[in-house]
Amino acid sequence: MSAGSPEVAELIRRPVRERADAARNRSRILVVAAELFREQGVDNVSLDAIAARAGVGKGTLYRRFGSKSGLAVALLDAQESELQDRMLHGPPPLGPGGDAGMRIAAFFDTYLDLLDTNLELVRLSETTAPGVRYQIGSYCLWQHHLSVLLAEARPELDAQGTSHLLLAMVDADLQQALRSSEFTSVRIRGALGEMVRRVLAA
C-alpha cells in the first residue's frame, strides 16, 4: 500500500452534513473561540465565555463540541486537512513521487510549522485524557503515513513501532515543555532533523 493510496485517503475524516442553523452556530462558535484563544490564551478561556460571546446556550456548545478539547480539534481540522491533502496529493518532497526518506523529513518539517502556530490548541486536543492523542484521527493518519514510508525507506526496521517513536518527538506536551525552557524552535528542528536522519541512515 502506498502513502498516496485510496486506503490511506479513506483514513481522512469526511465532513458530516449539518442543518443550516446548526452550521451557522458551529461557524460562529469556532470564530469566537479562535478570537478568545488568541486574545487570552487557550488555558484562560472557559466554555461559558465562548458561549456568551457567541450568543448561544452552553448546552448548544456542549452538544456540538463536548469540551474545550473538542473545540480545539475542530479549530485544527482545517489546517490538518490541508496538511493531509498535501501529503496525499501535493508535490514532492511532501507529496507522492519523491524519495521516501525525503518525504519523512518533509513531513516533520511541515508538522513543526503547524505546531509553531497552534501549539496550545494541539496540546489541549492531545492531553484531555490518558492516551487520547493516539485516538485522534489525524494522529492515526500521520502514523500510518510514516509507517508506509519507513517500510519503503528502511525495510529492515519495525516500521509501525518506529513511526510511533518518531511521532513521540512532536508530542505537544513535550514540545511545550521544551519551548518553555531554553529550546528555541530552530534548536528543536535541528535536533529532530538529526534524529530522523539517523533513523533513515542505511
Tab-separated table of N, CA and C in Angstrom, residues 35-173:
chain	number	residue	atom	x	y	z
A	35	GLU	N	-11.032	33.728	18.403
A	35	GLU	CA	-10.773	35.091	18.865
A	35	GLU	C	-10.362	35.104	20.338
A	36	LEU	N	-11.118	34.418	21.177
A	36	LEU	CA	-10.832	34.415	22.608
A	36	LEU	C	-9.517	33.703	22.914
A	37	PHE	N	-9.255	32.602	22.244
A	37	PHE	CA	-7.994	31.900	22.469
A	37	PHE	C	-6.817	32.795	22.093
A	38	ARG	N	-6.968	33.536	20.986
A	38	ARG	CA	-5.901	34.427	20.547
A	38	ARG	C	-5.719	35.587	21.522
A	39	GLU	N	-6.818	36.118	22.028
A	39	GLU	CA	-6.758	37.276	22.922
A	39	GLU	C	-6.252	36.913	24.320
A	40	GLN	N	-6.691	35.769	24.849
A	40	GLN	CA	-6.465	35.465	26.259
A	40	GLN	C	-5.610	34.227	26.514
A	41	GLY	N	-5.353	33.450	25.480
A	41	GLY	CA	-4.651	32.186	25.669
A	41	GLY	C	-5.637	31.069	25.926
A	42	VAL	N	-5.335	29.899	25.423
A	42	VAL	CA	-6.270	28.775	25.489
A	42	VAL	C	-6.635	28.425	26.923
A	43	ASP	N	-5.652	28.377	27.811
A	43	ASP	CA	-5.910	27.959	29.188
A	43	ASP	C	-6.808	28.923	29.951
A	44	ASN	N	-6.887	30.173	29.515
A	44	ASN	CA	-7.614	31.200	30.256
A	44	ASN	C	-9.051	31.405	29.790
A	45	VAL	N	-9.485	30.643	28.817
A	45	VAL	CA	-10.827	30.836	28.244
A	45	VAL	C	-11.729	29.679	28.655
A	46	SER	N	-12.902	30.017	29.192
A	46	SER	CA	-13.863	28.999	29.593
A	46	SER	C	-14.905	28.784	28.501
A	47	LEU	N	-15.577	27.644	28.540
A	47	LEU	CA	-16.664	27.393	27.603
A	47	LEU	C	-17.812	28.363	27.839
A	48	ASP	N	-18.015	28.758	29.089
A	48	ASP	CA	-19.061	29.750	29.389
A	48	ASP	C	-18.788	31.056	28.642
A	49	ALA	N	-17.526	31.483	28.642
A	49	ALA	CA	-17.168	32.736	27.973
A	49	ALA	C	-17.369	32.623	26.469
A	50	ILE	N	-17.034	31.487	25.915
A	50	ILE	CA	-17.227	31.279	24.472
A	50	ILE	C	-18.699	31.297	24.120
A	51	ALA	N	-19.520	30.586	24.899
A	51	ALA	CA	-20.959	30.543	24.637
A	51	ALA	C	-21.575	31.928	24.739
A	52	ALA	N	-21.158	32.700	25.765
A	52	ALA	CA	-21.725	34.035	25.963
A	52	ALA	C	-21.398	34.954	24.793
A	53	ARG	N	-20.145	34.968	24.347
A	53	ARG	CA	-19.780	35.850	23.248
A	53	ARG	C	-20.408	35.391	21.931
A	54	ALA	N	-20.553	34.075	21.761
A	54	ALA	CA	-21.142	33.563	20.527
A	54	ALA	C	-22.653	33.732	20.493
A	55	GLY	N	-23.249	34.019	21.657
A	55	GLY	CA	-24.700	34.194	21.700
A	55	GLY	C	-25.469	32.893	21.581
A	56	VAL	N	-24.877	31.804	22.095
A	56	VAL	CA	-25.557	30.511	22.086
A	56	VAL	C	-25.621	29.984	23.508
A	57	GLY	N	-26.529	29.069	23.746
A	57	GLY	CA	-26.597	28.443	25.049
A	57	GLY	C	-25.422	27.516	25.277
A	58	LYS	N	-25.046	27.369	26.549
A	58	LYS	CA	-23.922	26.480	26.850
A	58	LYS	C	-24.233	25.049	26.428
A	59	GLY	N	-25.516	24.660	26.521
A	59	GLY	CA	-25.907	23.320	26.098
A	59	GLY	C	-25.640	23.091	24.625
A	60	THR	N	-25.884	24.124	23.799
A	60	THR	CA	-25.619	24.020	22.363
A	60	THR	C	-24.144	23.761	22.116
A	61	LEU	N	-23.309	24.491	22.830
A	61	LEU	CA	-21.863	24.330	22.666
A	61	LEU	C	-21.419	22.934	23.095
A	62	TYR	N	-21.929	22.480	24.244
A	62	TYR	CA	-21.544	21.150	24.731
A	62	TYR	C	-22.035	20.050	23.793
A	63	ARG	N	-23.247	20.191	23.285
A	63	ARG	CA	-23.767	19.161	22.390
A	63	ARG	C	-22.950	19.076	21.103
A	64	ARG	N	-22.487	20.226	20.626
A	64	ARG	CA	-21.768	20.250	19.342
A	64	ARG	C	-20.316	19.834	19.480
A	65	PHE	N	-19.657	20.256	20.586
A	65	PHE	CA	-18.218	20.023	20.701
A	65	PHE	C	-17.820	19.165	21.898
A	66	GLY	N	-18.674	19.071	22.893
A	66	GLY	CA	-18.411	18.202	24.030
A	66	GLY	C	-17.521	18.793	25.103
A	67	SER	N	-16.471	19.489	24.703
A	67	SER	CA	-15.492	20.020	25.648
A	67	SER	C	-14.615	21.047	24.934
A	68	LYS	N	-13.749	21.676	25.704
A	68	LYS	CA	-12.817	22.621	25.090
A	68	LYS	C	-11.839	21.896	24.163
A	69	SER	N	-11.503	20.673	24.505
A	69	SER	CA	-10.621	19.915	23.612
A	69	SER	C	-11.321	19.598	22.299
A	70	GLY	N	-12.646	19.375	22.354
A	70	GLY	CA	-13.404	19.181	21.121
A	70	GLY	C	-13.369	20.409	20.244
A	71	LEU	N	-13.420	21.582	20.866
A	71	LEU	CA	-13.281	22.834	20.124
A	71	LEU	C	-11.892	22.932	19.507
A	72	ALA	N	-10.873	22.541	20.265
A	72	ALA	CA	-9.507	22.590	19.745
A	72	ALA	C	-9.365	21.706	18.509
A	73	VAL	N	-9.922	20.504	18.572
A	73	VAL	CA	-9.853	19.588	17.437
A	73	VAL	C	-10.541	20.204	16.220
A	74	ALA	N	-11.711	20.819	16.442
A	74	ALA	CA	-12.451	21.425	15.331
A	74	ALA	C	-11.674	22.590	14.716
A	75	LEU	N	-11.041	23.404	15.555
A	75	LEU	CA	-10.268	24.537	15.045
A	75	LEU	C	-9.040	24.070	14.265
A	76	LEU	N	-8.467	22.965	14.676
A	76	LEU	CA	-7.288	22.437	13.989
A	76	LEU	C	-7.636	21.697	12.708
A	77	ASP	N	-8.895	21.310	12.567
A	77	ASP	CA	-9.290	20.417	11.481
A	77	ASP	C	-8.914	20.953	10.099
A	78	ALA	N	-9.177	22.230	9.846
A	78	ALA	CA	-8.904	22.779	8.516
A	78	ALA	C	-7.413	22.728	8.193
A	79	GLN	N	-6.570	23.084	9.164
A	79	GLN	CA	-5.131	23.081	8.915
A	79	GLN	C	-4.598	21.659	8.763
A	80	GLU	N	-5.113	20.736	9.586
A	80	GLU	CA	-4.665	19.358	9.468
A	80	GLU	C	-5.141	18.730	8.154
A	81	SER	N	-6.349	19.108	7.727
A	81	SER	CA	-6.857	18.603	6.450
A	81	SER	C	-5.999	19.094	5.290
A	82	GLU	N	-5.526	20.345	5.393
A	82	GLU	CA	-4.659	20.886	4.338
A	82	GLU	C	-3.336	20.125	4.304
A	83	LEU	N	-2.792	19.801	5.474
A	83	LEU	CA	-1.563	19.018	5.534
A	83	LEU	C	-1.801	17.614	4.973
A	84	GLN	N	-2.926	17.008	5.332
A	84	GLN	CA	-3.261	15.691	4.801
A	84	GLN	C	-3.334	15.708	3.278
A	85	ASP	N	-3.967	16.739	2.735
A	85	ASP	CA	-4.100	16.828	1.279
A	85	ASP	C	-2.737	16.965	0.606
A	86	ARG	N	-1.851	17.754	1.200
A	86	ARG	CA	-0.511	17.913	0.639
A	86	ARG	C	0.273	16.605	0.721
A	87	MET	N	0.100	15.846	1.802
A	87	MET	CA	0.770	14.558	1.945
A	87	MET	C	0.328	13.562	0.883
A	88	LEU	N	-0.976	13.557	0.616
A	88	LEU	CA	-1.550	12.536	-0.257
A	88	LEU	C	-1.582	12.923	-1.725
A	89	HIS	N	-1.658	14.242	-2.000
A	89	HIS	CA	-1.865	14.677	-3.390
A	89	HIS	C	-0.932	15.796	-3.844
A	90	GLY	N	-0.162	16.361	-2.931
A	90	GLY	CA	0.664	17.507	-3.287
A	90	GLY	C	1.970	17.112	-3.948
A	91	PRO	N	2.768	18.105	-4.294
A	91	PRO	CA	4.051	17.835	-4.951
A	91	PRO	C	5.093	17.326	-3.956
A	92	PRO	N	6.137	16.659	-4.450
A	92	PRO	CA	7.264	16.269	-3.598
A	92	PRO	C	7.966	17.532	-3.062
A	93	PRO	N	8.682	17.473	-1.969
A	93	PRO	CA	9.028	16.232	-1.270
A	93	PRO	C	7.963	15.732	-0.289
A	94	LEU	N	6.964	16.540	0.055
A	94	LEU	CA	5.955	16.081	0.998
A	94	LEU	C	4.981	15.110	0.354
A	95	GLY	N	4.595	15.392	-0.887
A	95	GLY	CA	3.600	14.572	-1.564
A	95	GLY	C	4.197	13.380	-2.291
A	96	PRO	N	3.342	12.597	-2.941
A	96	PRO	CA	3.790	11.379	-3.641
A	96	PRO	C	4.786	11.680	-4.754
A	97	GLY	N	5.605	10.679	-5.054
A	97	GLY	CA	6.523	10.785	-6.181
A	97	GLY	C	7.956	11.007	-5.796
A	98	GLY	N	8.197	11.367	-4.534
A	98	GLY	CA	9.558	11.629	-4.109
A	98	GLY	C	10.150	10.463	-3.330
A	99	ASP	N	11.415	10.588	-2.992
A	99	ASP	CA	12.115	9.617	-2.162
A	99	ASP	C	11.437	9.515	-0.796
A	100	ALA	N	11.272	8.281	-0.288
A	100	ALA	CA	10.555	8.071	0.974
A	100	ALA	C	11.221	8.800	2.137
A	101	GLY	N	12.550	8.763	2.190
A	101	GLY	CA	13.246	9.455	3.268
A	101	GLY	C	13.030	10.957	3.225
A	102	MET	N	13.064	11.522	2.035
A	102	MET	CA	12.817	12.955	1.889
A	102	MET	C	11.388	13.308	2.294
A	103	ARG	N	10.450	12.427	1.995
A	103	ARG	CA	9.053	12.671	2.369
A	103	ARG	C	8.885	12.649	3.888
A	104	ILE	N	9.582	11.744	4.559
A	104	ILE	CA	9.516	11.688	6.024
A	104	ILE	C	10.076	12.969	6.626
A	105	ALA	N	11.235	13.397	6.140
A	105	ALA	CA	11.836	14.636	6.637
A	105	ALA	C	10.925	15.826	6.379
A	106	ALA	N	10.309	15.871	5.198
A	106	ALA	CA	9.406	16.974	4.851
A	106	ALA	C	8.174	16.971	5.745
A	107	PHE	N	7.668	15.782	6.093
A	107	PHE	CA	6.518	15.714	6.990
A	107	PHE	C	6.838	16.367	8.326
A	108	PHE	N	7.960	16.000	8.926
A	108	PHE	CA	8.277	16.552	10.248
A	108	PHE	C	8.529	18.054	10.176
A	109	ASP	N	9.175	18.511	9.121
A	109	ASP	CA	9.410	19.936	8.973
A	109	ASP	C	8.081	20.690	8.858
A	110	THR	N	7.153	20.139	8.088
A	110	THR	CA	5.852	20.776	7.901
A	110	THR	C	5.012	20.697	9.168
A	111	TYR	N	5.086	19.577	9.868
A	111	TYR	CA	4.317	19.439	11.109
A	111	TYR	C	4.817	20.409	12.170
A	112	LEU	N	6.106	20.653	12.221
A	112	LEU	CA	6.631	21.643	13.162
A	112	LEU	C	6.128	23.045	12.822
A	113	ASP	N	5.922	23.339	11.536
A	113	ASP	CA	5.304	24.611	11.162
A	113	ASP	C	3.924	24.735	11.794
A	114	LEU	N	3.149	23.644	11.735
A	114	LEU	CA	1.811	23.651	12.326
A	114	LEU	C	1.895	23.869	13.833
A	115	LEU	N	2.844	23.210	14.495
A	115	LEU	CA	2.996	23.387	15.937
A	115	LEU	C	3.425	24.797	16.293
A	116	ASP	N	4.256	25.409	15.474
A	116	ASP	CA	4.726	26.760	15.772
A	116	ASP	C	3.572	27.747	15.937
A	117	THR	N	2.491	27.540	15.207
A	117	THR	CA	1.372	28.488	15.251
A	117	THR	C	0.161	27.970	16.033
A	118	ASN	N	0.155	26.680	16.384
A	118	ASN	CA	-1.044	26.114	17.022
A	118	ASN	C	-0.714	25.238	18.226
A	119	LEU	N	0.419	25.469	18.872
A	119	LEU	CA	0.866	24.533	19.894
A	119	LEU	C	-0.142	24.391	21.034
A	120	GLU	N	-0.698	25.503	21.520
A	120	GLU	CA	-1.646	25.418	22.635
A	120	GLU	C	-2.866	24.589	22.263
A	121	LEU	N	-3.378	24.773	21.051
A	121	LEU	CA	-4.551	24.021	20.623
A	121	LEU	C	-4.226	22.538	20.461
A	122	VAL	N	-3.086	22.235	19.845
A	122	VAL	CA	-2.705	20.838	19.671
A	122	VAL	C	-2.517	20.177	21.035
A	123	ARG	N	-1.876	20.887	21.936
A	123	ARG	CA	-1.651	20.343	23.292
A	123	ARG	C	-2.973	20.067	23.987
A	124	LEU	N	-3.918	20.992	23.884
A	124	LEU	CA	-5.223	20.779	24.501
A	124	LEU	C	-5.910	19.547	23.917
A	125	SER	N	-5.837	19.397	22.593
A	125	SER	CA	-6.501	18.268	21.939
A	125	SER	C	-5.868	16.933	22.310
A	126	GLU	N	-4.589	16.952	22.727
A	126	GLU	CA	-3.862	15.706	22.990
A	126	GLU	C	-3.790	15.309	24.456
A	127	THR	N	-4.210	16.196	25.375
A	127	THR	CA	-3.928	15.947	26.793
A	127	THR	C	-5.165	15.892	27.684
A	128	THR	N	-6.344	15.781	27.104
A	128	THR	CA	-7.548	15.801	27.939
A	128	THR	C	-7.745	14.521	28.732
A	129	ALA	N	-7.172	13.422	28.274
A	129	ALA	CA	-7.279	12.143	28.975
A	129	ALA	C	-6.087	11.286	28.591
A	130	PRO	N	-5.696	10.344	29.448
A	130	PRO	CA	-4.561	9.479	29.109
A	130	PRO	C	-4.812	8.731	27.793
A	131	GLY	N	-3.831	8.813	26.900
A	131	GLY	CA	-3.907	8.077	25.648
A	131	GLY	C	-4.770	8.686	24.562
A	132	VAL	N	-5.369	9.850	24.833
A	132	VAL	CA	-6.284	10.412	23.839
A	132	VAL	C	-5.562	10.803	22.552
A	133	ARG	N	-4.296	11.151	22.664
A	133	ARG	CA	-3.536	11.538	21.462
A	133	ARG	C	-3.595	10.456	20.390
A	134	TYR	N	-3.540	9.209	20.826
A	134	TYR	CA	-3.432	8.097	19.884
A	134	TYR	C	-4.780	7.692	19.299
A	135	GLN	N	-5.854	8.334	19.751
A	135	GLN	CA	-7.192	8.063	19.226
A	135	GLN	C	-7.647	9.132	18.242
A	136	ILE	N	-6.898	10.232	18.133
A	136	ILE	CA	-7.258	11.319	17.230
A	136	ILE	C	-7.039	10.852	15.789
A	137	GLY	N	-8.010	11.144	14.922
A	137	GLY	CA	-7.932	10.681	13.544
A	137	GLY	C	-6.678	11.134	12.825
A	138	SER	N	-6.275	12.391	13.049
A	138	SER	CA	-5.091	12.884	12.357
A	138	SER	C	-3.832	12.139	12.808
A	139	TYR	N	-3.733	11.820	14.114
A	139	TYR	CA	-2.567	11.061	14.572
A	139	TYR	C	-2.516	9.702	13.880
A	140	CYS	N	-3.678	9.057	13.759
A	140	CYS	CA	-3.713	7.750	13.101
A	140	CYS	C	-3.228	7.853	11.665
A	141	LEU	N	-3.589	8.930	10.980
A	141	LEU	CA	-3.123	9.119	9.602
A	141	LEU	C	-1.629	9.390	9.558
A	142	TRP	N	-1.136	10.283	10.440
A	142	TRP	CA	0.319	10.558	10.459
A	142	TRP	C	1.085	9.254	10.675
A	143	GLN	N	0.636	8.457	11.647
A	143	GLN	CA	1.355	7.232	11.989
A	143	GLN	C	1.336	6.229	10.835
A	144	HIS	N	0.198	6.085	10.183
A	144	HIS	CA	0.104	5.160	9.048
A	144	HIS	C	0.977	5.633	7.885
A	145	HIS	N	0.916	6.927	7.613
A	145	HIS	CA	1.713	7.523	6.535
A	145	HIS	C	3.201	7.262	6.769
A	146	LEU	N	3.674	7.511	7.985
A	146	LEU	CA	5.086	7.302	8.286
A	146	LEU	C	5.446	5.828	8.240
A	147	SER	N	4.534	4.956	8.677
A	147	SER	CA	4.810	3.522	8.633
A	147	SER	C	5.047	3.050	7.196
A	148	VAL	N	4.207	3.521	6.282
A	148	VAL	CA	4.348	3.135	4.875
A	148	VAL	C	5.686	3.625	4.322
A	149	LEU	N	6.021	4.877	4.623
A	149	LEU	CA	7.267	5.435	4.099
A	149	LEU	C	8.494	4.782	4.727
A	150	LEU	N	8.434	4.495	6.033
A	150	LEU	CA	9.558	3.825	6.688
A	150	LEU	C	9.776	2.424	6.138
A	151	ALA	N	8.683	1.719	5.862
A	151	ALA	CA	8.813	0.381	5.292
A	151	ALA	C	9.490	0.428	3.928
A	152	GLU	N	9.266	1.517	3.200
A	152	GLU	CA	9.918	1.681	1.899
A	152	GLU	C	11.373	2.093	2.052
A	153	ALA	N	11.632	3.028	2.983
A	153	ALA	CA	12.987	3.567	3.126
A	153	ALA	C	13.920	2.620	3.868
A	154	ARG	N	13.391	1.923	4.894
A	154	ARG	CA	14.214	1.029	5.724
A	154	ARG	C	13.440	-0.258	5.994
A	155	PRO	N	13.379	-1.174	5.026
A	155	PRO	CA	12.563	-2.386	5.163
A	155	PRO	C	12.924	-3.238	6.374
A	156	GLU	N	14.152	-3.111	6.868
A	156	GLU	CA	14.585	-3.951	7.986
A	156	GLU	C	14.060	-3.459	9.331
A	157	LEU	N	13.531	-2.248	9.385
A	157	LEU	CA	13.024	-1.686	10.639
A	157	LEU	C	11.611	-2.174	10.941
A	158	ASP	N	11.232	-2.085	12.206
A	158	ASP	CA	9.838	-2.239	12.605
A	158	ASP	C	9.168	-0.897	12.297
A	159	ALA	N	8.551	-0.818	11.132
A	159	ALA	CA	8.042	0.472	10.660
A	159	ALA	C	6.952	1.035	11.565
A	160	GLN	N	6.048	0.184	12.041
A	160	GLN	CA	4.964	0.685	12.878
A	160	GLN	C	5.489	1.217	14.203
A	161	GLY	N	6.356	0.438	14.859
A	161	GLY	CA	6.900	0.895	16.128
A	161	GLY	C	7.745	2.146	15.978
A	162	THR	N	8.561	2.175	14.935
A	162	THR	CA	9.432	3.337	14.710
A	162	THR	C	8.621	4.585	14.413
A	163	SER	N	7.521	4.437	13.677
A	163	SER	CA	6.691	5.613	13.376
A	163	SER	C	6.107	6.216	14.650
A	164	HIS	N	5.650	5.375	15.576
A	164	HIS	CA	5.138	5.883	16.850
A	164	HIS	C	6.243	6.596	17.638
A	165	LEU	N	7.428	6.006	17.654
A	165	LEU	CA	8.527	6.609	18.411
A	165	LEU	C	8.959	7.940	17.807
A	166	LEU	N	8.972	8.026	16.490
A	166	LEU	CA	9.309	9.302	15.861
A	166	LEU	C	8.247	10.362	16.176
A	167	LEU	N	6.979	9.970	16.136
A	167	LEU	CA	5.911	10.926	16.439
A	167	LEU	C	5.941	11.366	17.900
A	168	ALA	N	6.526	10.541	18.773
A	168	ALA	CA	6.652	10.950	20.175
A	168	ALA	C	7.484	12.224	20.305
A	169	MET	N	8.367	12.467	19.341
A	169	MET	CA	9.216	13.660	19.395
A	169	MET	C	8.433	14.939	19.133
A	170	VAL	N	7.244	14.820	18.519
A	170	VAL	CA	6.441	16.019	18.280
A	170	VAL	C	5.173	16.009	19.141
A	171	ASP	N	5.178	15.206	20.199
A	171	ASP	CA	4.110	15.261	21.193
A	171	ASP	C	3.998	16.696	21.697
A	172	ALA	N	2.774	17.224	21.722
A	172	ALA	CA	2.587	18.643	22.039
A	172	ALA	C	2.995	18.973	23.464
A	173	ASP	N	2.783	18.061	24.412
A	173	ASP	CA	3.179	18.313	25.792
A	173	ASP	C	4.703	18.440	25.891
